[in-house]
mmCIF file of C-alpha atoms in Angstrom:
data_model
loop_
_atom_site.group_PDB
_atom_site.id
_atom_site.type_symbol
_atom_site.label_atom_id
_atom_site.label_comp_id
_atom_site.label_asym_id
_atom_site.label_seq_id
_atom_site.Cartn_x
_atom_site.Cartn_y
_atom_site.Cartn_z
ATOM 1 C CA MET A 1 -4.621 -3.343 86.330
ATOM 2 C CA LYS A 2 -4.117 0.399 86.464
ATOM 3 C CA LYS A 3 -2.281 1.721 83.462
ATOM 4 C CA LYS A 4 1.041 3.437 84.087
ATOM 5 C CA CYS A 5 1.138 7.120 83.285
ATOM 6 C CA PRO A 6 3.921 8.264 80.919
ATOM 7 C CA VAL A 7 6.081 11.093 82.210
ATOM 8 C CA VAL A 8 6.426 14.165 80.029
ATOM 9 C CA LEU A 9 8.698 17.067 80.827
ATOM 10 C CA SER A 10 7.020 20.385 80.371
ATOM 11 C CA VAL A 11 8.719 23.632 79.374
ATOM 12 C CA GLY A 12 8.374 25.043 82.906
ATOM 13 C CA LEU A 13 10.338 22.173 84.468
ATOM 14 C CA ALA A 14 7.234 20.740 86.117
ATOM 15 C CA LEU A 15 6.528 17.115 85.465
ATOM 16 C CA VAL A 16 3.141 16.672 83.842
ATOM 17 C CA THR A 17 1.636 13.220 84.155
ATOM 18 C CA GLY A 18 -1.567 12.059 82.614
ATOM 19 C CA CYS A 19 -3.358 8.861 81.802
ATOM 20 C CA THR A 20 -6.848 7.715 81.225
ATOM 21 C CA SER A 21 -8.737 4.409 81.074
ATOM 22 C CA GLY A 22 -11.500 3.794 78.617
ATOM 23 C CA PRO A 23 -12.409 5.860 75.563
ATOM 24 C CA ALA A 24 -11.243 9.411 75.086
ATOM 25 C CA VAL A 25 -13.617 12.028 76.359
ATOM 26 C CA PRO A 26 -14.465 15.093 74.217
ATOM 27 C CA VAL A 27 -13.186 18.320 75.638
ATOM 28 C CA ASP A 28 -14.416 21.863 75.810
ATOM 29 C CA GLN A 29 -13.878 23.507 72.451
ATOM 30 C CA ASN A 30 -13.116 26.833 74.096
ATOM 31 C CA TYR A 31 -10.266 25.869 76.422
ATOM 32 C CA PRO A 32 -8.612 29.012 77.814
ATOM 33 C CA GLY A 33 -4.950 29.281 76.870
ATOM 34 C CA SER A 34 -2.224 30.775 79.086
ATOM 35 C CA ASN A 35 -2.376 34.047 77.149
ATOM 36 C CA GLY A 36 -6.074 34.402 77.735
ATOM 37 C CA MET A 37 -6.979 33.353 74.166
ATOM 38 C CA SER A 38 -9.208 30.387 73.546
ATOM 39 C CA THR A 39 -7.768 27.307 71.828
ATOM 40 C CA THR A 40 -9.496 24.667 69.839
ATOM 41 C CA ALA A 41 -9.104 20.954 70.345
ATOM 42 C CA PRO A 42 -10.531 18.138 68.219
ATOM 43 C CA SER A 43 -13.475 16.425 69.829
ATOM 44 C CA ASN A 44 -11.664 13.087 69.909
ATOM 45 C CA SER A 45 -8.527 14.481 71.660
ATOM 46 C CA MET A 46 -7.763 13.531 75.249
ATOM 47 C CA ALA A 47 -6.583 17.136 75.916
ATOM 48 C CA PRO A 48 -7.058 20.483 74.199
ATOM 49 C CA THR A 49 -4.546 21.742 71.701
ATOM 50 C CA ARG A 50 -2.866 24.736 73.262
ATOM 51 C CA ILE A 51 -1.862 27.449 70.839
ATOM 52 C CA VAL A 52 1.190 29.385 71.944
ATOM 53 C CA ALA A 53 1.673 31.628 68.942
ATOM 54 C CA ARG A 54 0.441 32.368 65.423
ATOM 55 C CA LEU A 55 2.417 33.047 62.267
ATOM 56 C CA ALA A 56 0.452 34.707 59.499
ATOM 57 C CA GLY A 57 -2.642 33.188 60.990
ATOM 58 C CA GLN A 58 -1.108 29.752 61.216
ATOM 59 C CA PRO A 59 -1.198 28.421 64.847
ATOM 60 C CA ILE A 60 1.910 27.146 66.624
ATOM 61 C CA THR A 61 0.899 24.631 69.274
ATOM 62 C CA MET A 62 2.488 23.723 72.551
ATOM 63 C CA GLU A 63 3.148 20.222 71.232
ATOM 64 C CA GLN A 64 5.122 21.660 68.307
ATOM 65 C CA LEU A 65 7.179 23.747 70.737
ATOM 66 C CA GLN A 66 7.681 21.030 73.317
ATOM 67 C CA ARG A 67 8.969 18.313 71.032
ATOM 68 C CA PRO A 68 12.237 20.050 69.876
ATOM 69 C CA LEU A 69 12.762 21.346 73.401
ATOM 70 C CA LEU A 70 12.370 17.832 74.732
ATOM 71 C CA GLU A 71 14.786 16.513 72.170
ATOM 72 C CA GLY A 72 17.323 19.247 72.738
ATOM 73 C CA TYR A 73 17.227 19.775 76.504
ATOM 74 C CA GLY A 74 14.791 17.232 77.933
ATOM 75 C CA LEU A 75 17.280 14.764 79.425
ATOM 76 C CA VAL A 76 19.439 17.403 81.099
ATOM 77 C CA MET A 77 16.418 19.069 82.644
ATOM 78 C CA LEU A 78 14.902 15.757 83.736
ATOM 79 C CA LEU A 79 18.134 14.661 85.472
ATOM 80 C CA ASN A 80 18.411 18.027 87.202
ATOM 81 C CA PHE A 81 14.765 17.791 88.243
ATOM 82 C CA VAL A 82 14.794 14.233 89.553
ATOM 83 C CA GLN A 83 17.889 14.897 91.642
ATOM 84 C CA LEU A 84 16.194 17.864 93.258
ATOM 85 C CA GLU A 85 13.020 15.860 93.816
ATOM 86 C CA TYR A 86 15.031 13.027 95.369
ATOM 87 C CA VAL A 87 16.745 15.214 97.924
ATOM 88 C CA LYS A 88 13.409 16.904 98.744
ATOM 89 C CA GLN A 89 11.970 13.486 99.446
ATOM 90 C CA GLN A 90 14.918 12.665 101.717
ATOM 91 C CA ALA A 91 14.442 15.955 103.528
ATOM 92 C CA ILE A 92 10.785 15.126 104.184
ATOM 93 C CA LYS A 93 11.807 11.778 105.662
ATOM 94 C CA GLU A 94 14.212 13.560 107.978
ATOM 95 C CA ASN A 95 11.705 16.330 108.864
ATOM 96 C CA ILE A 96 14.022 18.840 107.399
ATOM 97 C CA THR A 97 12.786 22.022 105.668
ATOM 98 C CA VAL A 98 14.751 24.399 103.448
ATOM 99 C CA SER A 99 13.569 27.970 103.363
ATOM 100 C CA PRO A 100 13.825 30.436 100.431
ATOM 101 C CA GLN A 101 16.335 32.322 102.563
ATOM 102 C CA GLU A 102 18.542 29.241 102.823
ATOM 103 C CA ILE A 103 18.392 28.733 99.076
ATOM 104 C CA LYS A 104 19.379 32.359 98.620
ATOM 105 C CA ALA A 105 22.294 31.822 101.045
ATOM 106 C CA GLU A 106 23.415 28.823 99.001
ATOM 107 C CA LEU A 107 23.353 30.916 95.860
ATOM 108 C CA ASP A 108 25.388 33.632 97.570
ATOM 109 C CA LEU A 109 27.894 31.018 98.716
ATOM 110 C CA ALA A 110 28.208 29.540 95.261
ATOM 111 C CA LEU A 111 28.774 32.966 93.661
ATOM 112 C CA SER A 112 31.270 34.060 96.282
ATOM 113 C CA ARG A 113 33.325 30.916 95.741
ATOM 114 C CA ARG A 114 33.149 30.925 91.952
ATOM 115 C CA PHE A 115 33.819 34.681 91.646
ATOM 116 C CA ALA A 116 35.978 35.249 94.707
ATOM 117 C CA GLU A 117 37.979 38.049 93.110
ATOM 118 C CA ALA A 118 34.932 39.986 91.942
ATOM 119 C CA ASP A 119 32.967 42.627 93.814
ATOM 120 C CA LYS A 120 29.592 41.348 95.035
ATOM 121 C CA SER A 121 27.831 43.924 92.807
ATOM 122 C CA GLU A 122 29.386 42.206 89.763
ATOM 123 C CA TYR A 123 28.226 38.659 90.630
ATOM 124 C CA GLU A 124 25.224 38.704 88.338
ATOM 125 C CA GLN A 125 27.270 39.963 85.380
ATOM 126 C CA TYR A 126 29.926 37.342 85.961
ATOM 127 C CA LEU A 127 27.295 34.596 86.390
ATOM 128 C CA ASN A 128 25.659 35.451 83.054
ATOM 129 C CA LEU A 129 29.051 35.321 81.386
ATOM 130 C CA TYR A 130 29.809 31.974 83.075
ATOM 131 C CA LEU A 131 26.499 30.510 81.950
ATOM 132 C CA GLN A 132 27.134 31.609 78.381
ATOM 133 C CA GLN A 133 30.622 30.069 78.372
ATOM 134 C CA THR A 134 29.522 26.766 79.803
ATOM 135 C CA HIS A 135 26.278 26.569 77.768
ATOM 136 C CA THR A 136 24.291 26.262 80.985
ATOM 137 C CA SER A 137 20.815 27.679 81.334
ATOM 138 C CA ARG A 138 19.838 29.718 84.378
ATOM 139 C CA ILE A 139 17.148 27.174 85.267
ATOM 140 C CA GLU A 140 19.800 24.443 85.343
ATOM 141 C CA PHE A 141 22.065 26.538 87.601
ATOM 142 C CA ASP A 142 19.224 27.524 89.948
ATOM 143 C CA THR A 143 17.996 23.928 90.209
ATOM 144 C CA ALA A 144 21.488 22.739 91.095
ATOM 145 C CA VAL A 145 21.843 25.504 93.712
ATOM 146 C CA GLU A 146 18.519 24.472 95.272
ATOM 147 C CA THR A 147 19.690 20.842 95.263
ATOM 148 C CA ASN A 148 22.867 21.880 97.071
ATOM 149 C CA ALA A 149 20.865 23.754 99.655
ATOM 150 C CA TYR A 150 18.962 20.570 100.456
ATOM 151 C CA LEU A 151 22.157 18.532 100.471
ATOM 152 C CA ARG A 152 23.755 20.982 102.891
ATOM 153 C CA LYS A 153 20.827 20.788 105.269
ATOM 154 C CA LEU A 154 20.858 16.944 105.076
ATOM 155 C CA ALA A 155 24.608 16.826 105.643
ATOM 156 C CA GLU A 156 24.719 19.057 108.735
ATOM 157 C CA PRO A 157 23.392 16.568 111.347
ATOM 158 C CA THR A 158 25.964 13.960 110.374
ATOM 159 C CA ALA A 159 28.777 16.527 110.324
ATOM 160 C CA ARG A 160 27.823 17.939 113.745
ATOM 161 C CA ALA A 161 27.760 14.461 115.246
ATOM 162 C CA GLN A 162 31.465 14.048 114.343
ATOM 163 C CA ILE A 163 32.567 17.086 116.285
ATOM 164 C CA ASN A 164 33.571 16.685 119.923
ATOM 165 C CA ASP A 165 36.317 17.927 122.239
ATOM 166 C CA ALA A 166 38.734 15.327 120.919
ATOM 167 C CA THR A 167 38.313 16.387 117.296
ATOM 168 C CA LEU A 168 38.551 20.044 118.252
ATOM 169 C CA GLN A 169 41.785 19.400 120.204
ATOM 170 C CA GLU A 170 43.155 17.572 117.151
ATOM 171 C CA ALA A 171 42.226 20.503 114.910
ATOM 172 C CA PHE A 172 43.850 22.885 117.400
ATOM 173 C CA ARG A 173 47.136 20.951 117.376
ATOM 174 C CA GLN A 174 47.146 20.842 113.551
ATOM 175 C CA LEU A 175 46.580 24.604 113.291
ATOM 176 C CA TYR A 176 48.521 25.970 116.242
ATOM 177 C CA GLY A 177 50.971 23.222 117.270
ATOM 178 C CA GLU A 178 54.649 22.886 116.365
ATOM 179 C CA THR A 179 55.303 22.662 112.635
ATOM 180 C CA VAL A 180 58.289 22.013 110.411
ATOM 181 C CA GLN A 181 59.177 22.949 106.872
ATOM 182 C CA VAL A 182 61.309 20.483 104.908
ATOM 183 C CA ARG A 183 62.682 19.666 101.533
ATOM 184 C CA HIS A 184 62.788 16.078 100.313
ATOM 185 C CA ILE A 185 64.321 14.028 97.519
ATOM 186 C CA GLN A 186 62.158 11.097 96.585
ATOM 187 C CA VAL A 187 63.592 8.142 94.668
ATOM 188 C CA GLY A 188 62.633 4.586 93.811
ATOM 189 C CA ASN A 189 65.429 2.505 95.261
ATOM 190 C CA MET A 190 68.548 2.531 97.481
ATOM 191 C CA GLN A 191 70.918 2.840 94.503
ATOM 192 C CA GLU A 192 69.377 6.256 93.767
ATOM 193 C CA ILE A 193 69.637 7.168 97.478
ATOM 194 C CA ILE A 194 73.366 6.457 97.347
ATOM 195 C CA GLU A 195 73.746 8.588 94.206
ATOM 196 C CA ALA A 196 71.790 11.461 95.796
ATOM 197 C CA LYS A 197 73.930 11.327 98.941
ATOM 198 C CA ARG A 198 77.113 11.287 96.800
ATOM 199 C CA LYS A 199 76.028 14.502 95.078
ATOM 200 C CA LEU A 200 75.167 16.158 98.395
ATOM 201 C CA ALA A 201 78.526 15.159 99.837
ATOM 202 C CA ALA A 202 80.159 16.727 96.796
ATOM 203 C CA GLY A 203 78.631 20.049 97.726
ATOM 204 C CA GLU A 204 75.670 20.196 95.364
ATOM 205 C CA PRO A 205 72.734 22.125 96.906
ATOM 206 C CA PHE A 206 69.925 19.948 98.272
ATOM 207 C CA GLU A 207 67.304 21.729 96.155
ATOM 208 C CA GLN A 208 69.382 21.231 93.008
ATOM 209 C CA VAL A 209 69.699 17.485 93.621
ATOM 210 C CA ALA A 210 65.938 17.374 94.274
ATOM 211 C CA LYS A 211 65.248 19.017 90.936
ATOM 212 C CA GLU A 212 67.524 16.609 89.114
ATOM 213 C CA MET A 213 66.688 13.330 90.847
ATOM 214 C CA SER A 214 63.389 13.447 92.691
ATOM 215 C CA ARG A 215 60.665 11.341 91.222
ATOM 216 C CA ASN A 216 57.962 13.449 92.819
ATOM 217 C CA ALA A 217 57.193 15.728 89.895
ATOM 218 C CA ARG A 218 55.071 18.013 92.006
ATOM 219 C CA THR A 219 57.756 18.898 94.495
ATOM 220 C CA ALA A 220 60.869 18.373 92.338
ATOM 221 C CA GLU A 221 60.316 21.587 90.441
ATOM 222 C CA LEU A 222 60.204 23.424 93.794
ATOM 223 C CA GLY A 223 63.546 21.975 94.874
ATOM 224 C CA GLY A 224 61.727 19.364 97.008
ATOM 225 C CA GLU A 225 60.087 22.014 99.175
ATOM 226 C CA LEU A 226 56.932 21.085 101.116
ATOM 227 C CA PRO A 227 54.669 23.505 103.016
ATOM 228 C CA PRO A 228 54.943 23.540 106.837
ATOM 229 C CA PHE A 229 53.099 20.674 108.480
ATOM 230 C CA SER A 230 52.415 19.453 112.001
ATOM 231 C CA ARG A 231 52.815 16.089 113.648
ATOM 232 C CA GLN A 232 49.076 15.580 113.266
ATOM 233 C CA ALA A 233 48.890 16.675 109.610
ATOM 234 C CA PHE A 234 46.952 14.359 107.325
ATOM 235 C CA GLY A 235 48.341 13.111 104.027
ATOM 236 C CA TYR A 236 51.937 12.505 105.205
ATOM 237 C CA PRO A 237 53.217 9.003 106.006
ATOM 238 C CA GLN A 238 53.940 8.599 109.725
ATOM 239 C CA ALA A 239 57.552 7.509 109.073
ATOM 240 C CA PHE A 240 58.051 10.689 106.995
ATOM 241 C CA LYS A 241 56.707 12.883 109.807
ATOM 242 C CA ASP A 242 58.680 11.107 112.475
ATOM 243 C CA ALA A 243 61.932 11.565 110.578
ATOM 244 C CA ALA A 244 61.265 15.192 109.806
ATOM 245 C CA PHE A 245 60.546 16.139 113.432
ATOM 246 C CA ALA A 246 63.638 14.281 114.641
ATOM 247 C CA LEU A 247 66.004 16.489 112.602
ATOM 248 C CA LYS A 248 67.803 19.693 113.544
ATOM 249 C CA GLU A 249 67.604 22.659 111.233
ATOM 250 C CA GLY A 250 69.868 22.161 108.227
ATOM 251 C CA GLU A 251 70.273 18.453 108.937
ATOM 252 C CA VAL A 252 69.611 15.774 106.305
ATOM 253 C CA SER A 253 68.047 12.451 107.251
ATOM 254 C CA GLU A 254 69.176 8.983 106.357
ATOM 255 C CA ALA A 255 67.030 7.133 103.850
ATOM 256 C CA VAL A 256 63.381 7.035 104.947
ATOM 257 C CA GLU A 257 61.146 4.398 103.420
ATOM 258 C CA ALA A 258 57.476 5.375 103.214
ATOM 259 C CA GLN A 259 54.713 3.953 101.023
ATOM 260 C CA GLY A 260 57.057 2.196 98.621
ATOM 261 C CA ALA A 261 59.378 5.151 98.036
ATOM 262 C CA TYR A 262 62.654 6.302 99.567
ATOM 263 C CA HIS A 263 63.273 9.834 100.794
ATOM 264 C CA LEU A 264 66.080 12.062 101.941
ATOM 265 C CA ILE A 265 64.649 14.808 104.094
ATOM 266 C CA LYS A 266 66.250 18.117 104.965
ATOM 267 C CA LEU A 267 64.797 20.215 107.803
ATOM 268 C CA GLU A 268 64.657 23.832 106.655
ATOM 269 C CA LYS A 269 62.937 25.406 109.629
ATOM 270 C CA ARG A 270 61.104 24.510 112.830
ATOM 271 C CA PHE A 271 58.188 26.654 113.997
ATOM 272 C CA ALA A 272 57.289 26.760 117.660
ATOM 273 C CA PRO A 273 53.642 26.351 118.698
ATOM 274 C CA LYS A 274 51.637 29.515 118.366
ATOM 275 C CA ALA A 275 50.858 31.266 121.628
ATOM 276 C CA VAL A 276 47.140 30.717 121.367
ATOM 277 C CA LYS A 277 44.801 29.324 124.024
ATOM 278 C CA PHE A 278 42.444 26.552 122.995
ATOM 279 C CA GLU A 279 39.435 28.166 124.666
ATOM 280 C CA ASP A 280 40.061 31.419 122.788
ATOM 281 C CA VAL A 281 39.736 29.766 119.368
ATOM 282 C CA LYS A 282 37.436 26.850 120.215
ATOM 283 C CA ASP A 283 34.376 28.391 118.598
ATOM 284 C CA SER A 284 36.147 29.402 115.417
ATOM 285 C CA LEU A 285 37.682 25.949 115.177
ATOM 286 C CA ARG A 286 34.261 24.418 115.539
ATOM 287 C CA GLU A 287 32.824 26.533 112.724
ATOM 288 C CA ASP A 288 35.744 25.793 110.425
ATOM 289 C CA LEU A 289 35.678 22.089 111.165
ATOM 290 C CA LEU A 290 31.897 21.933 110.743
ATOM 291 C CA SER A 291 32.194 23.676 107.366
ATOM 292 C CA ARG A 292 34.782 21.213 106.133
ATOM 293 C CA LEU A 293 32.859 18.205 107.420
ATOM 294 C CA VAL A 294 29.619 19.402 105.809
ATOM 295 C CA GLU A 295 31.366 19.822 102.484
ATOM 296 C CA ALA A 296 32.800 16.323 102.696
ATOM 297 C CA GLN A 297 29.394 14.853 103.694
ATOM 298 C CA MET A 298 27.689 16.710 100.828
ATOM 299 C CA GLN A 299 30.036 14.984 98.400
ATOM 300 C CA VAL A 300 29.128 11.613 99.909
ATOM 301 C CA LEU A 301 25.422 12.430 99.609
ATOM 302 C CA LYS A 302 25.806 13.598 95.993
ATOM 303 C CA GLU A 303 27.345 10.290 95.018
ATOM 304 C CA GLN A 304 24.556 8.434 96.833
ATOM 305 C CA VAL A 305 21.860 10.509 95.117
ATOM 306 C CA ALA A 306 23.417 9.847 91.694
ATOM 307 C CA HIS A 307 23.565 6.146 92.442
ATOM 308 C CA ASP A 308 20.026 5.900 93.752
ATOM 309 C CA VAL A 309 18.540 7.951 90.905
ATOM 310 C CA ILE A 310 20.220 5.850 88.250
ATOM 311 C CA ARG A 311 19.075 2.678 90.039
ATOM 312 C CA THR A 312 15.449 3.711 90.446
ATOM 313 C CA LEU A 313 14.737 6.081 87.568
ATOM 314 C CA ILE A 314 12.291 4.743 84.919
ATOM 315 C CA ILE A 315 11.913 6.936 81.873
ATOM 316 C CA GLU A 316 8.755 6.200 79.866
ATOM 317 C CA ASP A 317 8.918 8.959 77.258
ATOM 318 C CA PRO A 318 10.492 7.386 74.137
ATOM 319 C CA THR A 319 12.560 10.470 73.272
ATOM 320 C CA LEU A 320 14.017 10.824 76.729
ATOM 321 C CA GLN A 321 14.576 7.079 77.020
ATOM 322 C CA LYS A 322 16.574 7.080 73.800
ATOM 323 C CA GLN A 323 18.717 9.966 75.011
ATOM 324 C CA TYR A 324 19.200 8.295 78.393
ATOM 325 C CA GLU A 325 20.315 5.019 76.880
ATOM 326 C CA ALA A 326 22.788 6.877 74.630
ATOM 327 C CA LYS A 327 24.170 8.726 77.655
ATOM 328 C CA ILE A 328 24.574 5.487 79.611
ATOM 329 C CA HIS A 329 26.275 3.804 76.637
ATOM 330 C CA GLN A 330 28.644 6.792 76.353
ATOM 331 C CA SER A 331 29.396 6.583 80.048
ATOM 332 C CA ASP A 332 30.009 2.855 79.878
ATOM 333 C CA GLN A 333 32.347 3.363 76.907
ATOM 334 C CA GLN A 334 34.274 6.001 78.901
ATOM 335 C CA ILE A 335 34.573 3.594 81.821
ATOM 336 C CA THR A 336 35.781 0.884 79.451
ATOM 337 C CA ASN A 337 38.364 3.234 77.950
ATOM 338 C CA ARG A 338 39.547 4.207 81.445
ATOM 339 C CA ASN A 339 39.835 0.557 82.389
ATOM 340 C CA GLU A 340 41.888 -0.121 79.278
ATOM 341 C CA ILE A 341 44.185 2.748 80.167
ATOM 342 C CA LYS A 342 44.459 1.476 83.715
ATOM 343 C CA GLU A 343 45.281 -2.047 82.501
ATOM 344 C CA GLN A 344 47.975 -0.718 80.215
ATOM 345 C CA PHE A 345 49.383 1.351 83.040
ATOM 346 C CA GLU A 346 49.475 -1.724 85.281
ATOM 347 C CA ARG A 347 51.377 -3.612 82.594
ATOM 348 C CA GLU A 348 53.931 -0.853 82.259
ATOM 349 C CA ARG A 349 54.136 -0.595 86.086
ATOM 350 C CA ALA A 350 54.963 -4.315 86.297
ATOM 351 C CA LYS A 351 57.787 -3.856 83.823
ATOM 352 C CA ILE A 352 59.184 -0.954 85.843
ATOM 353 C CA LEU A 353 58.971 -2.965 89.049
ATOM 354 C CA GLN A 354 60.961 -5.769 87.454
ATOM 355 C CA SER A 355 63.770 -3.316 86.780
ATOM 356 C CA ALA A 356 63.543 -1.885 90.302
ATOM 357 C CA THR A 357 63.155 1.679 89.075
ATOM 358 C CA GLN A 358 59.484 2.200 89.869
ATOM 359 C CA PRO A 359 58.520 5.905 89.987
ATOM 360 C CA THR A 360 56.354 6.532 93.050
ATOM 361 C CA THR A 361 54.369 9.282 94.500
ATOM 362 C CA GLY A 362 55.412 11.083 97.626
ATOM 363 C CA PRO A 363 53.529 12.387 100.604
ATOM 364 C CA ALA A 364 50.282 13.887 99.485
ATOM 365 C CA LEU A 365 49.886 17.568 100.138
ATOM 366 C CA PRO A 366 46.877 18.481 102.308
ATOM 367 C CA SER A 367 44.322 20.347 100.239
ATOM 368 C CA ALA A 368 41.378 22.580 101.113
ATOM 369 C CA PRO A 369 37.932 21.209 100.606
ATOM 370 C CA VAL A 370 36.662 21.780 97.079
ATOM 371 C CA ALA A 371 33.550 23.914 96.791
ATOM 372 C CA PRO A 372 30.581 21.815 95.665
ATOM 373 C CA GLU A 373 29.915 22.111 91.978
ATOM 374 C CA VAL A 374 26.633 23.773 91.436
ATOM 375 C CA ALA A 375 26.412 23.721 87.661
ATOM 376 C CA ARG A 376 25.177 20.746 85.619
ATOM 377 C CA PRO A 377 24.748 18.120 88.366
ATOM 378 C CA PRO A 378 23.729 15.458 85.809
ATOM 379 C CA ALA A 379 27.382 15.123 84.839
ATOM 380 C CA SER A 380 27.984 13.180 88.075
ATOM 381 C CA MET A 381 25.197 10.765 87.317
ATOM 382 C CA THR A 382 26.838 9.046 84.396
ATOM 383 C CA ARG A 383 30.305 8.637 85.808
#
């Protein structure tokens, strides 16, 4: 049976594999080193000893240099490297190529998102500062950027397939259709609805009652105010949207039950559809929608890559294996701790439900897609 080759991570991020069968073969005693100097290897060694430096005539070998680097940074570099290799393999299967220009474009995109307020000429300076603050090496950052470039190219076909006239019309209605802006008071039961209505009837401003009584901490501090939204907006319960659009400006709704909570909704302002023709903005809508769908698909692929790498990765170097096992144990412990917190939360939630005063969350606010994280991708692999 053929002997498996152990994997060793070299300083230059290349994976060096090597194995032999049978007795060791003597090597050339004058093996040329990378600096042009000859190095000497024992005749019974499988490979020459490569001298990288000398101190007062004493040689410093590559093995001496590699071992502490492997112990200090080996696992991080390995996980970066295998993720990149994995997406490259997937790209080959899909007949997808990524050019140096596309990798450069991914770098420019990452920098423009991370340092949006800076001038382009300052990106390199800001990046160096960022890398220092996050204790990230430039090779880690560049490897993650290249990985993202492959992920983007892999995500595009799936994202494009989701775009058709129907999805574009939907995006058009969301962006240019009629919208409303409302305030809401969110409570946990009808007794609190009655109390809120009593305060409103007594002349207390709607926003003041929202600050005092609303259980939605995110909007309560804003006096219950929500940003304008359309009938097609995502993240709002349908009953909530129906009630909001049925109101006249200044009018307050009756109690609206949505997703286990009760709401009083006040219509602040109604905005007429924008005078824009679909055909005039169709191309820009397509670009924007494609960008958002690609970002979403990239996140899906990242999770899949992390899962597949963990499932298939076999580490044969003892030092890296020990680090990897420790990392997995740490991750498992974090998951256990999170589960314990969740269980405790569920117990407290049950108590609250029994007293009919359950605090609930309100309509989620739509959020812009988050730019893909390009630094330290291994973090996602142990979550």
